[in-house]
CSV table of C-alpha atoms in Angstrom, one decimal:
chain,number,residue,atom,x,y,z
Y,1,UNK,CA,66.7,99.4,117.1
Y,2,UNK,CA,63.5,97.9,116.1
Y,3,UNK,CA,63.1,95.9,119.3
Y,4,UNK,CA,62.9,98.6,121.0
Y,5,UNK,CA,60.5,100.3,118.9
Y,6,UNK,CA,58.3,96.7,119.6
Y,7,UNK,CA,57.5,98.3,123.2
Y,8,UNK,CA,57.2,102.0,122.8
Y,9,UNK,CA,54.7,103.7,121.2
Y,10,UNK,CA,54.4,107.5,122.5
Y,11,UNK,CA,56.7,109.7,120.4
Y,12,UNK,CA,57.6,113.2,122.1
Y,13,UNK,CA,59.6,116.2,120.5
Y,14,UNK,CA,62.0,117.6,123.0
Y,15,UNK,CA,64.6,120.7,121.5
Y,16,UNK,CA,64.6,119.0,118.0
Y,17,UNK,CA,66.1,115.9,119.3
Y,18,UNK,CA,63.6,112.8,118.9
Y,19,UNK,CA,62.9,111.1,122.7
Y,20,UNK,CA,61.0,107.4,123.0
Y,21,UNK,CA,59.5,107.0,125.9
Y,22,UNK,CA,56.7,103.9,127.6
Y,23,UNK,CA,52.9,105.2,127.7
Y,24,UNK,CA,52.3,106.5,131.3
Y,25,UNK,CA,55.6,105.6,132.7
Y,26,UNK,CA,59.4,107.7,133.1
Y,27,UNK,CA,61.7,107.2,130.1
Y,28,UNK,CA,63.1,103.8,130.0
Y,29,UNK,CA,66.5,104.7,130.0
Y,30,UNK,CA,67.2,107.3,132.7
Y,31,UNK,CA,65.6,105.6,136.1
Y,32,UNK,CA,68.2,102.6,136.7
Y,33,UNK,CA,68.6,100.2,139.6
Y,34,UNK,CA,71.0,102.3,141.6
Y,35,UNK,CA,72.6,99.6,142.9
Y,36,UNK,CA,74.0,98.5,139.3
Y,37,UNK,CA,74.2,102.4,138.2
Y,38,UNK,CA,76.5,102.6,135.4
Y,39,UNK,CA,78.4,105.9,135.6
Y,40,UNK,CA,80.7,106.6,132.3
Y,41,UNK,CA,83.4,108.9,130.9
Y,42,UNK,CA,85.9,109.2,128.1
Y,43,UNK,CA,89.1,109.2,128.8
Y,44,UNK,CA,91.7,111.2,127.2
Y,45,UNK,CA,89.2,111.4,123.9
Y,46,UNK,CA,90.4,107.9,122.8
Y,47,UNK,CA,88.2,105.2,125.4
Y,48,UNK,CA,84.7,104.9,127.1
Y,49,UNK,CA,85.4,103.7,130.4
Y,50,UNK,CA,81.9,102.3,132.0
Y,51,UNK,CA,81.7,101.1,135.9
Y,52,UNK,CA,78.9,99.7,137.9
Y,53,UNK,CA,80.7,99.3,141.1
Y,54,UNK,CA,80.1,103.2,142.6
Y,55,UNK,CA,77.3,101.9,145.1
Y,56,UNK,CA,79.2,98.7,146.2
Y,57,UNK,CA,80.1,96.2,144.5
Y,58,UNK,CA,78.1,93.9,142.6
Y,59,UNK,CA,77.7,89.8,143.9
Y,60,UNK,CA,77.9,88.7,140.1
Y,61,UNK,CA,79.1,89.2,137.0
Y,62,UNK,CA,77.0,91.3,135.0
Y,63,UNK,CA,77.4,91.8,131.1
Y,64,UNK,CA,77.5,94.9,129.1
Y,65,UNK,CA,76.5,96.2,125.9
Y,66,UNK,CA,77.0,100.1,124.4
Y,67,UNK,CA,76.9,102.1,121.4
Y,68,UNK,CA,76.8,105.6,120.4
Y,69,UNK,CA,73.8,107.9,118.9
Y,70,UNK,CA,73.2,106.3,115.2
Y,71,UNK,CA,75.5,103.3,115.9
Y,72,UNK,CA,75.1,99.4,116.4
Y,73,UNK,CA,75.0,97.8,119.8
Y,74,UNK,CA,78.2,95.9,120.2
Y,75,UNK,CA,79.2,93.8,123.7
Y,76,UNK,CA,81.7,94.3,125.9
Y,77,UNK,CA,84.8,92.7,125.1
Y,78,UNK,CA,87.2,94.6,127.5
Y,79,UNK,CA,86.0,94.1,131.1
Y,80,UNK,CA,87.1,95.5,134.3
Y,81,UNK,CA,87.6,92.5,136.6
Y,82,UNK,CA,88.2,93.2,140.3
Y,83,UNK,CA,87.8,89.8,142.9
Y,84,UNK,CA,86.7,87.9,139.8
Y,85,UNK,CA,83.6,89.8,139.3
Y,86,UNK,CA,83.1,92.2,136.4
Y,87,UNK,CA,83.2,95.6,137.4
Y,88,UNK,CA,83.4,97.6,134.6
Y,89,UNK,CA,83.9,98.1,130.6
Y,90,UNK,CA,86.5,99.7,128.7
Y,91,UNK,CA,85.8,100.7,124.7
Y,92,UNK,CA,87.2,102.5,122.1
Y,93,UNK,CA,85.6,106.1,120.8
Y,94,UNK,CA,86.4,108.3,118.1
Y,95,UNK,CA,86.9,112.3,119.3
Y,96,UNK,CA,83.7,113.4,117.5
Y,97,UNK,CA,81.7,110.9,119.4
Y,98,UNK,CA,81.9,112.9,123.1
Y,99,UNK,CA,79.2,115.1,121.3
Y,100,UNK,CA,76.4,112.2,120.4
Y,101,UNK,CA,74.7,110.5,123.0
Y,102,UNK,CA,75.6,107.0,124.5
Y,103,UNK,CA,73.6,104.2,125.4
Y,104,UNK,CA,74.2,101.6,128.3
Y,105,UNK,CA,72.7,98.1,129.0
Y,106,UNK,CA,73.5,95.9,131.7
Y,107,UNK,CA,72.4,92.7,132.0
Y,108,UNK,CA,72.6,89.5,134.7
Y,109,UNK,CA,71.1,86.7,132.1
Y,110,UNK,CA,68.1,87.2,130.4
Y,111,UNK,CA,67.1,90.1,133.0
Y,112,UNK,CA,68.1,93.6,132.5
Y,113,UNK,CA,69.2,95.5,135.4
Y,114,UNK,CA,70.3,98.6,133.9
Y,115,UNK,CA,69.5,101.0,131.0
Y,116,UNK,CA,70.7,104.5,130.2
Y,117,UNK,CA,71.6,107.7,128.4
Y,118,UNK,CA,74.8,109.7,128.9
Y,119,UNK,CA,75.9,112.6,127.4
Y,120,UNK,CA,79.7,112.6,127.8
Y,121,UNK,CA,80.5,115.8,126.4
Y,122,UNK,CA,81.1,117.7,129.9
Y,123,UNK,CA,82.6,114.4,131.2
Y,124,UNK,CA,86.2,113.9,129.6
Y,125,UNK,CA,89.0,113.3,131.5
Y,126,UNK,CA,92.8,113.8,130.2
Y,127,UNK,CA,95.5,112.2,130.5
Y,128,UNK,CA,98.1,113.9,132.8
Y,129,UNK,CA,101.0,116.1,131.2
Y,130,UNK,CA,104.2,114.2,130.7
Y,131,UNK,CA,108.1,115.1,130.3
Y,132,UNK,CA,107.7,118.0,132.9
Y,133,UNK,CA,110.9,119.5,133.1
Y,134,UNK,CA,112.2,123.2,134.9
Y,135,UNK,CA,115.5,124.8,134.2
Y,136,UNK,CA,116.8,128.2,134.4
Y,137,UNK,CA,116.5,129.9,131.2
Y,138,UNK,CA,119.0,132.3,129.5
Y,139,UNK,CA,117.2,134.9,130.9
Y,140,UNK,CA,118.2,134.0,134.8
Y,141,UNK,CA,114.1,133.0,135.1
Y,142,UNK,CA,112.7,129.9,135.9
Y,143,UNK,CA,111.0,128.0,133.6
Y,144,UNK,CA,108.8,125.1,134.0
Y,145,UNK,CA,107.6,122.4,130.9
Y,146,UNK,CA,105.6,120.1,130.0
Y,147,UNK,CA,103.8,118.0,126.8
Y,148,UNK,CA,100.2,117.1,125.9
Y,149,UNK,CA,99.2,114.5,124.2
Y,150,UNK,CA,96.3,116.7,122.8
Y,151,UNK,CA,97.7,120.4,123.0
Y,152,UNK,CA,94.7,122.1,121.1
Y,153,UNK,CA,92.0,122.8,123.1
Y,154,UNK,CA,92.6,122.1,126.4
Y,155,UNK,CA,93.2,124.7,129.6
Y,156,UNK,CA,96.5,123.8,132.1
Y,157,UNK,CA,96.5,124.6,135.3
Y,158,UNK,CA,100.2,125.1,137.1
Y,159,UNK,CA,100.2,125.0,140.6
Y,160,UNK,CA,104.1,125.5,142.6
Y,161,UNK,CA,105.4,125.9,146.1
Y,162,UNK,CA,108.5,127.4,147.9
Y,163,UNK,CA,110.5,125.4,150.4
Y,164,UNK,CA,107.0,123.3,151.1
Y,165,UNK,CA,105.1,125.7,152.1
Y,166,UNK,CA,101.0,125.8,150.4
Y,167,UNK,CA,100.6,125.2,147.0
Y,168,UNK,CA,99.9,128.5,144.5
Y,169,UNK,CA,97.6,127.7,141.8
Y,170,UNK,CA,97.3,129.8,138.7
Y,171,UNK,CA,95.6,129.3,135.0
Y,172,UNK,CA,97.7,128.7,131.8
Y,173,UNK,CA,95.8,129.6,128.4
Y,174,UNK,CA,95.3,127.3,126.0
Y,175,UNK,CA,97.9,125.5,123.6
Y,176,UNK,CA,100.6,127.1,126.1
Y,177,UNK,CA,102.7,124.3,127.7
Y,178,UNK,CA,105.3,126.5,130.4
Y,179,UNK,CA,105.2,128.8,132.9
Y,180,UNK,CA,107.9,131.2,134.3
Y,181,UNK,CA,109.1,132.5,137.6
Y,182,UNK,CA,111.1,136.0,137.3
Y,183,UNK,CA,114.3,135.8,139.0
Y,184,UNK,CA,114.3,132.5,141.1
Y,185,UNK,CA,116.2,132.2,144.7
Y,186,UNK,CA,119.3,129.7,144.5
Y,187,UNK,CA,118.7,129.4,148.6
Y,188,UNK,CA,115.1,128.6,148.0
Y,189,UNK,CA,113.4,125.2,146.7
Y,190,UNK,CA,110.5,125.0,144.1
Y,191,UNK,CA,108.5,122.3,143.2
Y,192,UNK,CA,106.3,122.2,140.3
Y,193,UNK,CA,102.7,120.4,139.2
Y,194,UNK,CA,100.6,120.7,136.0
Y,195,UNK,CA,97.0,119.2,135.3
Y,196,UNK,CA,94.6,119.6,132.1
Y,197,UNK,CA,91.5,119.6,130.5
Y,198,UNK,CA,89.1,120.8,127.5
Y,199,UNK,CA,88.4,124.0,126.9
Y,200,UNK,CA,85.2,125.7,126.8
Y,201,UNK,CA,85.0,125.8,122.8
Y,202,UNK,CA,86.1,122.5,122.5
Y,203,UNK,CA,82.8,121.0,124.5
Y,204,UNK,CA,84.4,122.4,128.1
Y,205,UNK,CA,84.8,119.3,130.2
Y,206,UNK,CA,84.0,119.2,133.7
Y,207,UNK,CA,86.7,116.8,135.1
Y,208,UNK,CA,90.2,117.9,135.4
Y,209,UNK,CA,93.3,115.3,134.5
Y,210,UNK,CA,95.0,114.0,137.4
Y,211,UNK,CA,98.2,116.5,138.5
Y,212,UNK,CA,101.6,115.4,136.4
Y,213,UNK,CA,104.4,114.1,138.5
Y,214,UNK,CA,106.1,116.7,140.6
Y,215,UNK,CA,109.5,117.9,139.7
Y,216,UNK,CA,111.5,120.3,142.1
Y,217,UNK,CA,114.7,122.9,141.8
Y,218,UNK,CA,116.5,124.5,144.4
Y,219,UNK,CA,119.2,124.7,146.8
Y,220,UNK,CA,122.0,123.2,144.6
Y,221,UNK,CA,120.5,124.7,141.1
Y,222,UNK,CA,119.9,121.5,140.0
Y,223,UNK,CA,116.6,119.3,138.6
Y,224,UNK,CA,114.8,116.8,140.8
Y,225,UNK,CA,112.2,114.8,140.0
Y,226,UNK,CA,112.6,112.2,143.1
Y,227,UNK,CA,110.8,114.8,145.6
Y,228,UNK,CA,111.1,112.1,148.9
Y,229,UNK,CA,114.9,111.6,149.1
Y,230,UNK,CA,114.9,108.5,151.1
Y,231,UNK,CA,117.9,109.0,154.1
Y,232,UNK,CA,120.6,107.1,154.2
Y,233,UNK,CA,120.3,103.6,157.0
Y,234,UNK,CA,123.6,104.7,158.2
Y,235,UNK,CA,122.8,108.2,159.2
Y,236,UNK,CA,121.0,107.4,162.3
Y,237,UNK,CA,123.9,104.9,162.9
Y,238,UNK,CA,126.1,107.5,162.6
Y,239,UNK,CA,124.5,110.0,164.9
Y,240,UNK,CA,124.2,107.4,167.4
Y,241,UNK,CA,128.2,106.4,167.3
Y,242,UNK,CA,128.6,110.5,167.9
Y,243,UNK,CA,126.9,110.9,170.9
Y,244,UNK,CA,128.2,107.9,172.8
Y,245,UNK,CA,131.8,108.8,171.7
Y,246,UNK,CA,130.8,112.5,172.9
Y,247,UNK,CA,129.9,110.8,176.1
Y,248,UNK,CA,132.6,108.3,176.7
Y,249,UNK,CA,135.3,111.4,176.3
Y,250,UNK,CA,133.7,113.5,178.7
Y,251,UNK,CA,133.4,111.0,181.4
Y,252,UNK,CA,137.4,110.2,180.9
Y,253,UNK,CA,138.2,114.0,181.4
Y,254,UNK,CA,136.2,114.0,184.3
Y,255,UNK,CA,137.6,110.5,185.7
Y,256,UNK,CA,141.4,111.2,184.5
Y,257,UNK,CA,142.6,114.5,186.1
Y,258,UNK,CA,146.3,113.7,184.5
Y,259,UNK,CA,144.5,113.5,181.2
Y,260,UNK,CA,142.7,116.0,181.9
Y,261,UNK,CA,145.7,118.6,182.5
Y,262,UNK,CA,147.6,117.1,179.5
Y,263,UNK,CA,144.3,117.9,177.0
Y,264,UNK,CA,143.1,121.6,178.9
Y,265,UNK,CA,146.5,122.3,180.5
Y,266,UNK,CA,146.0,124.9,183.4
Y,267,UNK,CA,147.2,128.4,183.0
Y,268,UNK,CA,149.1,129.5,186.7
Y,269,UNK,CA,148.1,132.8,187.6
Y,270,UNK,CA,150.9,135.7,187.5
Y,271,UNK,CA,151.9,137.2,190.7
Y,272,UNK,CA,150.6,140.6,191.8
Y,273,UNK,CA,152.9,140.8,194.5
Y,274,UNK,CA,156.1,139.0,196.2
Y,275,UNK,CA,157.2,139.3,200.2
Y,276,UNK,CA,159.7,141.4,201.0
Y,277,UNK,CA,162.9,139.1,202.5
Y,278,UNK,CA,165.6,141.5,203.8
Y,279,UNK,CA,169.7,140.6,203.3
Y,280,UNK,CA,172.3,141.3,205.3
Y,281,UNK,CA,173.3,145.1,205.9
Y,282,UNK,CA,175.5,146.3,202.6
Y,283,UNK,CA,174.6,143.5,200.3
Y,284,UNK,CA,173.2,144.4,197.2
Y,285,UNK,CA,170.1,142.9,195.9
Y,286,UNK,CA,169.9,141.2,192.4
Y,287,UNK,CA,167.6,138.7,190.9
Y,288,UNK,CA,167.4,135.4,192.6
Y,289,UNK,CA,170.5,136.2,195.0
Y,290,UNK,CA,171.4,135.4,198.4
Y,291,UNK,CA,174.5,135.6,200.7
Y,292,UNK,CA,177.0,132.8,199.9
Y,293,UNK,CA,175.7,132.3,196.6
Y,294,UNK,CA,176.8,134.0,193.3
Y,295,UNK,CA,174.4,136.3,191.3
Y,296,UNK,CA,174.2,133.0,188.7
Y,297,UNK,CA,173.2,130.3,191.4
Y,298,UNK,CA,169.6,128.8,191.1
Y,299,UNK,CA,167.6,128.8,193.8
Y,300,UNK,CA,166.4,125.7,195.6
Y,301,UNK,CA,162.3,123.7,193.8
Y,302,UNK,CA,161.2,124.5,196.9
Y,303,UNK,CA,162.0,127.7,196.9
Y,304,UNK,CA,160.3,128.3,193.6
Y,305,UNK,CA,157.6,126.6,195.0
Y,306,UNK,CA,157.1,129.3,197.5
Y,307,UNK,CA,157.7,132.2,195.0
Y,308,UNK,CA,154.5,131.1,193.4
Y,309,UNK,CA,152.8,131.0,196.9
Y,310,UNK,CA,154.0,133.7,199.1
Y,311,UNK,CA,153.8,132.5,202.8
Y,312,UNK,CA,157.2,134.1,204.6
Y,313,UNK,CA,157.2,131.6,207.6
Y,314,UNK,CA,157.0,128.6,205.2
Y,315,UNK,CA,159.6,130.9,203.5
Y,316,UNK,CA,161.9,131.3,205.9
Y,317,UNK,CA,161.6,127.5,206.9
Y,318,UNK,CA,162.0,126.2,203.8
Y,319,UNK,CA,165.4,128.5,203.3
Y,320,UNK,CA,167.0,127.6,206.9
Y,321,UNK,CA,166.2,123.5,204.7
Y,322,UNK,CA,167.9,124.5,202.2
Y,323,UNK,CA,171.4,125.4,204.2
Y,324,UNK,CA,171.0,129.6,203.5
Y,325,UNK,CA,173.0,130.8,206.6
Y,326,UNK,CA,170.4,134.6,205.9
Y,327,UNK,CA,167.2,135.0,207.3
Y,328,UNK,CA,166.1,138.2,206.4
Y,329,UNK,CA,166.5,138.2,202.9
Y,330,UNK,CA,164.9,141.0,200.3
Y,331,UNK,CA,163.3,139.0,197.0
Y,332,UNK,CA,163.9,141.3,194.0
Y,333,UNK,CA,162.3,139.8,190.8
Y,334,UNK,CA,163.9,140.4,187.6
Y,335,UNK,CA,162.3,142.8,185.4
């Protein structure tokens, strides 16, 4: 630290925390180039992770240096690379250290581009919640799971949704890893999210964790954690091969009148009424009898034919055809 000491000479007192700052000019750390703005956070209270890329990205590589309050400076040995230029730094931390300040250098040479203070307590980011899980419980509720890699300390956030419709979002407290739903639908889908991050006695971050992977129940009471079911190639095959064969058998009942009558055979209709043919004078009527005939004889097809159209001339006609010496016959139908 004592080459930095070489070019500051104004000491202030700021909240009982010692401040260095150049005589007549802003302090040296907090007015960067914001092109190469560094912007930092700790991630999941084990790594620094330092980027210089938020204002576009930078035309050549850039080293980096860091250390925490009462620390040594140390280099950069993790880079971010992205198109062979260095984008950003990666470093480990200890818990405890998201509470002391931390110092940033960037440098292109011998020039520096970049110096500055953070204070990272506010600016911790989680990991996401792992081995989610939701079963029914032996209660008949629904019960949703999840771990934390660091369960002490740290708010959830559950948010779930019915058969796609908008999300619900409600708080967890702390060190509590499930949530419930009373008395779930079988006929109903629910799908199920969790983020995290640090409480407000633990140094209350700002920045939530990203949301876990989703996992789903419903309509067959089972788990799913594969919420886009891809469909199947051959369904739309399959839907396809219906329609034409749909098609293709409707144009052959409407071609095909034989087919037609063998598939939807047609009902005749049942006779409201019959002409009255008279026989001779004293000869009794029966079913389907005529003089010269016994009671047993059959009549004639065309005959029949004319039973299930009544017209008595055609009648008459077609019984003078068929050799019946009457021709005033009385039809009685059988009963």
């Amino acid at each position: 630290m004592t080459r930095w000491l070489a070019s500051i000479h104004v000491l202030t007192i700021d909240h009982s925390k010692t401040r260095f700052v150049e005589k007549s000019n802003p302090p040296v750390f907090e007015q960067p180039n914001r092109q190469n703005d560094v912007e930092c956070l700790i991630v999941n209270q084990e790594q620094v992770h330092c980027v210089w890329n938020k204002n576009g990205a930078p035309g050549v590589n850039y080293t980096f240096s860091s250390w925490f309050e009462n620390n040594k400076e140390s280099n950069c040995t993790n880079y971010l690379i992205e198109d062979n230029i260095t984008i950003g730094c990666k470093r480990d931390c200890k818990r405890e250290d998201k509470f002391s300040d931390f110092y940033t250098i960037l440098r292109h040479g011998n020039e520096t581009k970049s110096k500055k203070i953070h204070a990272l307590k506010k600016k911790v980011k989680l990991n996401p919640p792992t081995n989610v899980t939701v079963k029914i419980g032996s209660d008949s509720n629904l019960w949703f799971y999840w771990n934390q890699s660091t369960p002490r300390c740290v708010d959830n956030q559950v948010r779930f949704r019915i058969n796609n419709k908008p999300w619900d979002s409600t708080h967890v407290p702390s060190e509590r890893l499930s949530y419930c739903i009373n008395l779930p639908s079988s006929n109903s889908r629910y799908e199920f999210q969790v983020k995290s991050k640090i409480t407000e006695s633990c140094g209350d971050s700002d920045i939530w964790s990203d949301w876990s992977d989703p996992v789903a129940w419903g309509f067959n009471n089972s788990t799913n954690t594969n919420i886009k079911e891809p469909i199947s190639v051959w369904t739309p095959v399959l839907y396809v091969v219906g329609a034409i064969t749909l098609i293709l058998l409707i144009i052959m009942l409407l071609r095909h009148e034989r087919l037609r009558i063998i598939l939807i055979p047609v009902v005749p209709k049942p006779l409201l009424s019959s002409p009255e043919i008279e026989l001779p004078v004293g000869q009794k009527t029966s079913p389907l009898q005529v003089e010269g005939h016994p009671p047993t004889s059959v009549w004639p097809l065309g005959l029949v034919s004319v039973l299930q159209r009544p017209d008595e001339r055609r009648f008459q006609s077609q019984l003078q055809r068929a050799g019946l010496p009457c021709t005033r016959v009385r039809l009685c139908l059988p009963l």
